[in-house]
Amino acid sequence: MKAIQMVDLKGQYDKIKEEVDSRIQGVLSTSTFINGPEVKGFQVELEQYLQVKHVIPCGNGTDALQVAMMALGLKRGDEVITTTFTFVATAEVIALLGLIPVLVDCDEDTFLISTEAVRNAITPKTKAIIPVHLFGQCCDMDEIMEIANENDLFVIEDAAQSIGSSFHFKEGRSQQSGTIGDFGCTSFFPSKNLGCYGDGGALFTNDDALADKARVIVNHGMKVRYYHDEIGVNSRLDSIQAAVLSVKLKRLNEYGNARRAVAWHYDEAFKDLPQVITPTRVLNSCHVFHQYTLRIVGVDRNALQRHMMDNGTPAMIYYPVPLHQQKAYLDNRYQDGDFPIAEQLAAEVLSLPMHTELDKEQLNKVTETLKSFILENR
Ligand SMILES: *Cc1c(COP(=O)(O)O)cnc(C)c1O
């Protein structure tokens, strides 16, 4: 049996090697490494896939979030509401821009931002909400958009983990995650669902003026070369990465299906174990399983993780510490116990190997290793 990994980038590459190699070779032979035709080509392909008016490629997902907040004109002291249970990048750029990250708790079953908590956190200084479509399914965008409209707030979707997932609104319409708010931001980090072979990211928007602004900001604040209308950043997707992404985008739906099949296998394997709570699906979102994350209750989660690691079946904790308990973000505003659900989840969650190349034998090894520990230690 092939060694089990959390993510198998090599196995996936081997299957598309010929096409990827030839596209990369194409970039090398034209030497248009920056802003080449591959970047524009991928941008248009992604706009079509997402059914969104504008995709603005950039250097990584963290930059995408930063550029979104800059393009929206958020100012020092403005408050931005986001979840405490996320990857640090979401809050990092809020703080870097001198804005105030207002953290809120999440939902116990879905791990997603609590819309009730968002409502309660709104003050006269609130300017934006950043829902994070954590682990690959959408936050309650019916509610989030309603709250935003009622309170005149911007919405920036952190879709770094959810590309390919769509949300079905009450009224019947469906939209791809990241195309619902004022901006959506994604990451093409290699292990993300649509990953390149280095760093990459993008912003999505349906607003022409915001798209223009973001395009200027990612390019040093210039529209006409060497004329700088505003302070920007340098954040680009390079042509080699765009070529890789173009090959992989064609397979994104197929990759999503492979991930859902893995999730279904895990669901079935654990359904009779009360100590293992399998991930709840949000009814009006499709799930692309960036992570398959369990809650482990009544047994020692950390010991279980060690047992799995020792037996060649990796398992990871995303995330061990919520943002309000991180040294850099304590900020005298937060203390232990402020967000009990996120704190509880940090102690319970365990993510299993999840990628497009897992075979039956590997899946059985993962589930058997986990089950045997639970049965011996309950
Ligand atoms: C990966 C990730 C980011 C940041 O993306 P990078 O490309 O690594 O900068 C932001 N938010 C979330 C939720 C992520 O998972």
GROMACS .gro file of C-alpha atoms and ligand atoms in nm:
model
  393
    1MET     CA    1   0.000   0.000   0.000
    2LYS     CA    2   0.118   0.350  -0.083
    3ALA     CA    3   0.198   0.562   0.225
    4ILE     CA    4  -0.108   0.761   0.335
    5GLN     CA    5  -0.073   1.140   0.329
    6MET     CA    6  -0.303   1.421   0.435
    7VAL     CA    7  -0.270   1.552   0.078
    8ASP     CA    8  -0.112   1.363  -0.214
    9LEU     CA    9   0.006   1.629  -0.459
   10LYS     CA   10   0.250   1.396  -0.631
   11GLY     CA   11  -0.009   1.127  -0.699
   12GLN     CA   12  -0.244   1.386  -0.849
   13TYR     CA   13   0.034   1.540  -1.061
   14ASP     CA   14   0.138   1.200  -1.202
   15LYS     CA   15  -0.206   1.165  -1.362
   16ILE     CA   16  -0.194   1.503  -1.538
   17LYS     CA   17   0.183   1.519  -1.585
   18GLU     CA   18   0.185   1.523  -1.964
   19GLU     CA   19  -0.057   1.812  -1.994
   20VAL     CA   20   0.094   2.013  -1.709
   21ASP     CA   21   0.450   1.964  -1.836
   22SER     CA   22   0.362   2.072  -2.186
   23ARG     CA   23   0.178   2.384  -2.064
   24ILE     CA   24   0.473   2.477  -1.840
   25GLN     CA   25   0.710   2.413  -2.130
   26GLY     CA   26   0.494   2.650  -2.336
   27VAL     CA   27   0.546   2.928  -2.081
   28LEU     CA   28   0.920   2.858  -2.074
   29SER     CA   29   0.950   2.878  -2.450
   30THR     CA   30   0.764   3.208  -2.476
   31SER     CA   31   0.925   3.339  -2.155
   32THR     CA   32   0.622   3.551  -2.070
   33PHE     CA   33   0.660   3.474  -1.701
   34ILE     CA   34   0.458   3.769  -1.569
   35ASN     CA   35   0.118   3.876  -1.705
   36GLY     CA   36   0.148   3.633  -1.994
   37PRO     CA   37  -0.143   3.500  -2.196
   38GLU     CA   38  -0.174   3.202  -1.958
   39VAL     CA   39  -0.280   3.437  -1.677
   40LYS     CA   40  -0.547   3.609  -1.885
   41GLY     CA   41  -0.660   3.270  -2.019
   42PHE     CA   42  -0.700   3.122  -1.673
   43GLN     CA   43  -0.877   3.435  -1.551
   44VAL     CA   44  -1.141   3.401  -1.821
   45GLU     CA   45  -1.180   3.025  -1.763
   46LEU     CA   46  -1.235   3.084  -1.394
   47GLU     CA   47  -1.485   3.364  -1.459
   48GLN     CA   48  -1.682   3.122  -1.673
   49TYR     CA   49  -1.659   2.840  -1.421
   50LEU     CA   50  -1.773   3.062  -1.134
   51GLN     CA   51  -2.024   3.259  -1.342
   52VAL     CA   52  -1.877   3.580  -1.205
   53LYS     CA   53  -1.803   3.900  -1.395
   54HIS     CA   54  -1.449   3.955  -1.271
   55VAL     CA   55  -1.164   3.739  -1.147
   56ILE     CA   56  -0.857   3.935  -1.040
   57PRO     CA   57  -0.559   3.702  -1.001
   58CYS     CA   58  -0.304   3.789  -0.732
   59GLY     CA   59  -0.012   3.649  -0.538
   60ASN     CA   60  -0.189   3.447  -0.268
   61GLY     CA   61  -0.509   3.423  -0.067
   62THR     CA   62  -0.386   3.647   0.211
   63ASP     CA   63  -0.312   3.924  -0.039
   64ALA     CA   64  -0.656   3.874  -0.193
   65LEU     CA   65  -0.817   3.952   0.144
   66GLN     CA   66  -0.594   4.254   0.195
   67VAL     CA   67  -0.661   4.393  -0.151
   68ALA     CA   68  -1.036   4.345  -0.104
   69MET     CA   69  -1.030   4.554   0.214
   70MET     CA   70  -0.816   4.820   0.046
   71ALA     CA   71  -1.043   4.835  -0.259
   72LEU     CA   72  -1.349   4.878  -0.037
   73GLY     CA   73  -1.181   5.181   0.116
   74LEU     CA   74  -1.187   5.053   0.474
   75LYS     CA   75  -1.015   5.300   0.707
   76ARG     CA   76  -0.810   5.279   1.025
   77GLY     CA   77  -1.038   5.204   1.320
   78ASP     CA   78  -1.316   5.046   1.113
   79GLU     CA   79  -1.443   4.723   1.262
   80VAL     CA   80  -1.452   4.403   1.061
   81ILE     CA   81  -1.639   4.102   1.197
   82THR     CA   82  -1.507   3.753   1.139
   83THR     CA   83  -1.497   3.415   1.305
   84THR     CA   84  -1.247   3.323   1.575
   85PHE     CA   85  -1.235   2.968   1.436
   86THR     CA   86  -1.036   3.009   1.115
   87PHE     CA   87  -0.688   3.022   0.970
   88VAL     CA   88  -0.501   3.329   1.093
   89ALA     CA   89  -0.480   3.499   0.751
   90THR     CA   90  -0.838   3.620   0.779
   91ALA     CA   91  -0.773   3.832   1.088
   92GLU     CA   92  -0.410   3.907   1.008
   93VAL     CA   93  -0.480   4.141   0.720
   94ILE     CA   94  -0.759   4.316   0.910
   95ALA     CA   95  -0.508   4.399   1.183
   96LEU     CA   96  -0.226   4.484   0.938
   97LEU     CA   97  -0.442   4.751   0.773
   98GLY     CA   98  -0.513   4.913   1.111
   99LEU     CA   99  -0.870   4.788   1.108
  100ILE     CA  100  -1.014   4.620   1.415
  101PRO     CA  101  -1.082   4.247   1.391
  102VAL     CA  102  -1.401   4.180   1.585
  103LEU     CA  103  -1.407   3.807   1.646
  104VAL     CA  104  -1.722   3.607   1.699
  105ASP     CA  105  -1.803   3.247   1.785
  106CYS     CA  106  -1.902   2.972   1.544
  107ASP     CA  107  -2.168   2.706   1.515
  108GLU     CA  108  -2.101   2.380   1.696
  109ASP     CA  109  -2.233   2.155   1.419
  110THR     CA  110  -2.099   2.324   1.106
  111PHE     CA  111  -1.788   2.502   1.243
  112LEU     CA  112  -1.908   2.809   1.048
  113ILE     CA  113  -1.950   3.167   1.173
  114SER     CA  114  -2.260   3.210   1.391
  115THR     CA  115  -2.489   3.458   1.221
  116GLU     CA  116  -2.656   3.535   1.553
  117ALA     CA  117  -2.314   3.625   1.695
  118VAL     CA  118  -2.250   3.848   1.392
  119ARG     CA  119  -2.575   4.037   1.459
  120ASN     CA  120  -2.477   4.088   1.823
  121ALA     CA  121  -2.130   4.217   1.734
  122ILE     CA  122  -2.244   4.503   1.513
  123THR     CA  123  -2.159   4.855   1.635
  124PRO     CA  124  -2.171   5.196   1.462
  125LYS     CA  125  -1.806   5.135   1.362
  126THR     CA  126  -1.872   4.804   1.187
  127LYS     CA  127  -1.796   4.824   0.815
  128ALA     CA  128  -1.762   4.467   0.692
  129ILE     CA  129  -1.823   4.100   0.762
  130ILE     CA  130  -1.585   3.827   0.651
  131PRO     CA  131  -1.764   3.491   0.648
  132VAL     CA  132  -1.515   3.204   0.609
  133HIS     CA  133  -1.651   2.906   0.417
  134LEU     CA  134  -1.448   2.681   0.643
  135PHE     CA  135  -1.348   2.328   0.538
  136GLY     CA  136  -1.538   2.358   0.207
  137GLN     CA  137  -1.901   2.445   0.269
  138CYS     CA  138  -2.078   2.779   0.265
  139CYS     CA  139  -2.179   2.992   0.560
  140ASP     CA  140  -2.546   3.087   0.577
  141MET     CA  141  -2.529   3.347   0.302
  142ASP     CA  142  -2.905   3.412   0.313
  143GLU     CA  143  -2.857   3.545   0.666
  144ILE     CA  144  -2.519   3.711   0.611
  145MET     CA  145  -2.643   3.908   0.309
  146GLU     CA  146  -2.956   4.008   0.495
  147ILE     CA  147  -2.756   4.132   0.794
  148ALA     CA  148  -2.520   4.320   0.559
  149ASN     CA  149  -2.806   4.485   0.371
  150GLU     CA  150  -2.989   4.585   0.686
  151ASN     CA  151  -2.678   4.741   0.836
  152ASP     CA  152  -2.509   4.871   0.522
  153LEU     CA  153  -2.201   4.650   0.559
  154PHE     CA  154  -1.963   4.507   0.302
  155VAL     CA  155  -1.925   4.131   0.271
  156ILE     CA  156  -1.590   3.975   0.184
  157GLU     CA  157  -1.617   3.599   0.150
  158ASP     CA  158  -1.307   3.402   0.247
  159ALA     CA  159  -1.343   3.124  -0.009
  160ALA     CA  160  -0.987   2.993   0.029
  161GLN     CA  161  -1.122   2.649   0.127
  162SER     CA  162  -1.446   2.643  -0.069
  163ILE     CA  163  -1.380   2.693  -0.439
  164GLY     CA  164  -1.633   2.490  -0.637
  165SER     CA  165  -1.890   2.492  -0.358
  166SER     CA  166  -2.217   2.670  -0.425
  167PHE     CA  167  -2.488   2.815  -0.202
  168HIS     CA  168  -2.859   2.770  -0.270
  169PHE     CA  169  -3.060   3.074  -0.165
  170LYS     CA  170  -3.407   3.042  -0.013
  171GLU     CA  171  -3.555   3.199  -0.322
  172GLY     CA  172  -3.416   2.913  -0.534
  173ARG     CA  173  -3.114   3.070  -0.699
  174SER     CA  174  -2.765   2.914  -0.661
  175GLN     CA  175  -2.433   3.094  -0.666
  176GLN     CA  176  -2.073   2.978  -0.640
  177SER     CA  177  -1.905   3.055  -0.309
  178GLY     CA  178  -1.700   3.372  -0.335
  179THR     CA  179  -1.933   3.533  -0.591
  180ILE     CA  180  -2.206   3.638  -0.347
  181GLY     CA  181  -2.054   3.920  -0.140
  182ASP     CA  182  -1.886   4.241  -0.258
  183PHE     CA  183  -1.567   4.040  -0.296
  184GLY     CA  184  -1.473   3.674  -0.270
  185CYS     CA  185  -1.115   3.576  -0.203
  186THR     CA  186  -0.947   3.246  -0.272
  187SER     CA  187  -0.609   3.081  -0.244
  188PHE     CA  188  -0.433   2.851  -0.488
  189PHE     CA  189  -0.186   2.725  -0.226
  190PRO     CA  190  -0.084   2.373  -0.338
  191SER     CA  191  -0.298   2.188  -0.083
  192LYS     CA  192  -0.615   2.387  -0.151
  193ASN     CA  193  -0.890   2.228  -0.363
  194LEU     CA  194  -0.768   2.417  -0.670
  195GLY     CA  195  -0.397   2.437  -0.592
  196CYS     CA  196  -0.103   2.544  -0.807
  197TYR     CA  197   0.262   2.449  -0.765
  198GLY     CA  198   0.363   2.752  -0.563
  199ASP     CA  199   0.169   3.051  -0.431
  200GLY     CA  200  -0.134   3.202  -0.597
  201GLY     CA  201  -0.469   3.361  -0.522
  202ALA     CA  202  -0.756   3.560  -0.668
  203LEU     CA  203  -1.039   3.798  -0.592
  204PHE     CA  204  -1.386   3.763  -0.743
  205THR     CA  205  -1.645   4.035  -0.783
  206ASN     CA  206  -1.950   4.124  -0.992
  207ASP     CA  207  -1.893   4.497  -0.942
  208ASP     CA  208  -1.710   4.668  -1.231
  209ALA     CA  209  -1.582   4.960  -1.025
  210LEU     CA  210  -1.452   4.736  -0.744
  211ALA     CA  211  -1.284   4.510  -0.999
  212ASP     CA  212  -1.108   4.810  -1.155
  213LYS     CA  213  -0.992   4.923  -0.815
  214ALA     CA  214  -0.859   4.582  -0.717
  215ARG     CA  215  -0.674   4.548  -1.051
  216VAL     CA  216  -0.504   4.882  -0.989
  217ILE     CA  217  -0.416   4.798  -0.628
  218VAL     CA  218  -0.253   4.460  -0.708
  219ASN     CA  219  -0.036   4.644  -0.963
  220HIS     CA  220   0.133   4.911  -0.746
  221GLY     CA  221  -0.168   5.140  -0.769
  222MET     CA  222  -0.110   5.213  -1.135
  223LYS     CA  223  -0.339   5.209  -1.434
  224VAL     CA  224  -0.099   5.378  -1.672
  225ARG     CA  225   0.257   5.257  -1.634
  226TYR     CA  226   0.460   5.462  -1.385
  227TYR     CA  227   0.161   5.680  -1.292
  228HIS     CA  228   0.048   5.585  -0.943
  229ASP     CA  229  -0.299   5.703  -0.850
  230GLU     CA  230  -0.304   5.532  -0.515
  231ILE     CA  231  -0.089   5.324  -0.285
  232GLY     CA  232  -0.101   4.966  -0.400
  233VAL     CA  233   0.087   4.643  -0.351
  234ASN     CA  234   0.275   4.403  -0.577
  235SER     CA  235   0.070   4.087  -0.593
  236ARG     CA  236   0.065   3.875  -0.907
  237LEU     CA  237  -0.018   3.526  -1.019
  238ASP     CA  238   0.271   3.414  -1.238
  239SER     CA  239   0.223   3.252  -1.577
  240ILE     CA  240   0.357   2.908  -1.480
  241GLN     CA  241   0.107   2.886  -1.193
  242ALA     CA  242  -0.175   3.002  -1.420
  243ALA     CA  243  -0.086   2.727  -1.669
  244VAL     CA  244  -0.103   2.464  -1.393
  245LEU     CA  245  -0.433   2.604  -1.265
  246SER     CA  246  -0.586   2.601  -1.611
  247VAL     CA  247  -0.516   2.227  -1.640
  248LYS     CA  248  -0.654   2.158  -1.292
  249LEU     CA  249  -0.964   2.378  -1.323
  250LYS     CA  250  -1.094   2.145  -1.596
  251ARG     CA  251  -1.086   1.868  -1.338
  252LEU     CA  252  -1.216   2.062  -1.037
  253ASN     CA  253  -1.563   1.905  -1.044
  254GLU     CA  254  -1.416   1.557  -1.083
  255TYR     CA  255  -1.180   1.633  -0.790
  256GLY     CA  256  -1.480   1.749  -0.585
  257ASN     CA  257  -1.657   1.420  -0.656
  258ALA     CA  258  -1.350   1.223  -0.546
  259ARG     CA  259  -1.339   1.418  -0.221
  260ARG     CA  260  -1.710   1.365  -0.156
  261ALA     CA  261  -1.666   0.992  -0.213
  262VAL     CA  262  -1.394   0.986   0.052
  263ALA     CA  263  -1.622   1.177   0.290
  264TRP     CA  264  -1.903   0.929   0.229
  265HIS     CA  265  -1.670   0.638   0.304
  266TYR     CA  266  -1.565   0.799   0.634
  267ASP     CA  267  -1.929   0.881   0.725
  268GLU     CA  268  -2.030   0.518   0.678
  269ALA     CA  269  -1.735   0.382   0.874
  270PHE     CA  270  -1.801   0.591   1.185
  271LYS     CA  271  -2.179   0.604   1.192
  272ASP     CA  272  -2.214   0.362   1.484
  273LEU     CA  273  -1.949   0.521   1.706
  274PRO     CA  274  -2.099   0.778   1.945
  275GLN     CA  275  -1.748   0.906   2.024
  276VAL     CA  276  -1.701   1.018   1.665
  277ILE     CA  277  -1.920   1.299   1.532
  278THR     CA  278  -1.900   1.313   1.154
  279PRO     CA  279  -1.925   1.650   0.980
  280THR     CA  280  -2.272   1.801   0.953
  281ARG     CA  281  -2.367   1.913   0.603
  282VAL     CA  282  -2.518   2.256   0.561
  283LEU     CA  283  -2.847   2.188   0.382
  284ASN     CA  284  -2.826   2.474   0.132
  285SER     CA  285  -2.456   2.443   0.054
  286CYS     CA  286  -2.272   2.178  -0.140
  287HIS     CA  287  -1.958   2.056   0.036
  288VAL     CA  288  -1.623   2.032  -0.144
  289PHE     CA  289  -1.443   1.888   0.160
  290HIS     CA  290  -1.128   2.090   0.177
  291GLN     CA  291  -1.108   1.908   0.508
  292TYR     CA  292  -1.302   1.618   0.651
  293THR     CA  293  -1.320   1.717   1.015
  294LEU     CA  294  -1.454   1.501   1.296
  295ARG     CA  295  -1.536   1.589   1.653
  296ILE     CA  296  -1.397   1.337   1.899
  297VAL     CA  297  -1.592   1.324   2.226
  298GLY     CA  298  -1.542   1.116   2.538
  299VAL     CA  299  -1.199   0.986   2.433
  300ASP     CA  300  -0.860   1.158   2.444
  301ARG     CA  301  -0.839   1.331   2.106
  302ASN     CA  302  -0.466   1.403   2.132
  303ALA     CA  303  -0.387   1.043   2.222
  304LEU     CA  304  -0.598   0.930   1.928
  305GLN     CA  305  -0.405   1.160   1.696
  306ARG     CA  306  -0.073   1.020   1.827
  307HIS     CA  307  -0.201   0.665   1.780
  308MET     CA  308  -0.294   0.741   1.420
  309MET     CA  309   0.036   0.909   1.344
  310ASP     CA  310   0.227   0.617   1.499
  311ASN     CA  311   0.037   0.378   1.276
  312GLY     CA  312   0.105   0.554   0.947
  313THR     CA  313  -0.232   0.724   0.919
  314PRO     CA  314  -0.187   1.099   0.950
  315ALA     CA  315  -0.454   1.313   1.118
  316MET     CA  316  -0.432   1.684   1.187
  317ILE     CA  317  -0.590   1.941   1.415
  318TYR     CA  318  -0.737   2.238   1.227
  319TYR     CA  319  -0.725   2.456   1.435
  320PRO     CA  320  -0.576   2.390   1.778
  321VAL     CA  321  -0.611   2.749   1.905
  322PRO     CA  322  -0.892   2.992   1.809
  323LEU     CA  323  -0.774   3.340   1.710
  324HIS     CA  324  -0.898   3.508   2.029
  325GLN     CA  325  -0.655   3.288   2.225
  326GLN     CA  326  -0.356   3.353   1.998
  327LYS     CA  327  -0.084   3.565   2.159
  328ALA     CA  328  -0.075   3.812   1.868
  329TYR     CA  329  -0.449   3.874   1.879
  330LEU     CA  330  -0.527   3.878   2.253
  331ASP     CA  331  -0.514   4.256   2.241
  332ASN     CA  332  -0.658   4.294   2.594
  333ARG     CA  333  -1.000   4.258   2.436
  334TYR     CA  334  -1.042   3.884   2.470
  335GLN     CA  335  -0.998   3.621   2.735
  336ASP     CA  336  -1.041   3.246   2.772
  337GLY     CA  337  -1.405   3.151   2.779
  338ASP     CA  338  -1.520   3.436   2.551
  339PHE     CA  339  -1.608   3.202   2.266
  340PRO     CA  340  -1.692   2.868   2.429
  341ILE     CA  341  -1.793   2.685   2.110
  342ALA     CA  342  -1.470   2.764   1.926
  343GLU     CA  343  -1.273   2.668   2.237
  344GLN     CA  344  -1.461   2.340   2.265
  345LEU     CA  345  -1.410   2.265   1.895
  346ALA     CA  346  -1.038   2.337   1.921
  347ALA     CA  347  -1.024   2.060   2.180
  348GLU     CA  348  -1.240   1.813   1.983
  349VAL     CA  349  -1.162   1.844   1.611
  350LEU     CA  350  -0.958   1.598   1.411
  351SER     CA  351  -0.915   1.614   1.034
  352LEU     CA  352  -0.851   1.295   0.838
  353PRO     CA  353  -0.655   1.249   0.514
  354MET     CA  354  -0.856   1.411   0.236
  355HIS     CA  355  -0.748   1.429  -0.126
  356THR     CA  356  -0.827   1.304  -0.472
  357GLU     CA  357  -0.596   1.000  -0.475
  358LEU     CA  358  -0.708   0.795  -0.174
  359ASP     CA  359  -0.791   0.433  -0.258
  360LYS     CA  360  -1.015   0.185  -0.074
  361GLU     CA  361  -0.724   0.011   0.094
  362GLN     CA  362  -0.588   0.338   0.231
  363LEU     CA  363  -0.934   0.452   0.345
  364ASN     CA  364  -0.991   0.125   0.526
  365LYS     CA  365  -0.656   0.159   0.700
  366VAL     CA  366  -0.751   0.509   0.819
  367THR     CA  367  -1.092   0.405   0.948
  368GLU     CA  368  -0.970   0.081   1.108
  369THR     CA  369  -0.684   0.260   1.287
  370LEU     CA  370  -0.922   0.520   1.427
  371LYS     CA  371  -1.190   0.268   1.521
  372SER     CA  372  -0.951   0.029   1.697
  373PHE     CA  373  -0.828   0.311   1.923
  374ILE     CA  374  -1.181   0.417   2.010
  375LEU     CA  375  -1.293   0.061   2.086
  376GLU     CA  376  -0.991   0.003   2.312
  377ASN     CA  377  -1.016   0.335   2.496
  378ARG     CA  378  -1.383   0.410   2.541
  379LIG     C1  379  -0.523   2.922   0.299
  379LIG     C2  380  -0.614   3.021   0.358
  379LIG     C3  381  -0.592   3.159   0.345
  379LIG     C4  382  -0.466   3.219   0.291
  379LIG     O1  383  -0.424   3.177   0.165
  379LIG     P1  384  -0.270   3.187   0.126
  379LIG     O2  385  -0.272   3.164  -0.021
  379LIG     O3  386  -0.196   3.083   0.202
  379LIG     O4  387  -0.222   3.325   0.159
  379LIG     C5  388  -0.688   3.244   0.396
  379LIG     N1  389  -0.798   3.200   0.459
  379LIG     C6  390  -0.820   3.068   0.475
  379LIG     C7  391  -0.946   3.024   0.545
  379LIG     C8  392  -0.730   2.974   0.427
  379LIG     O5  393  -0.753   2.844   0.446
   0.00000   0.00000   0.00000
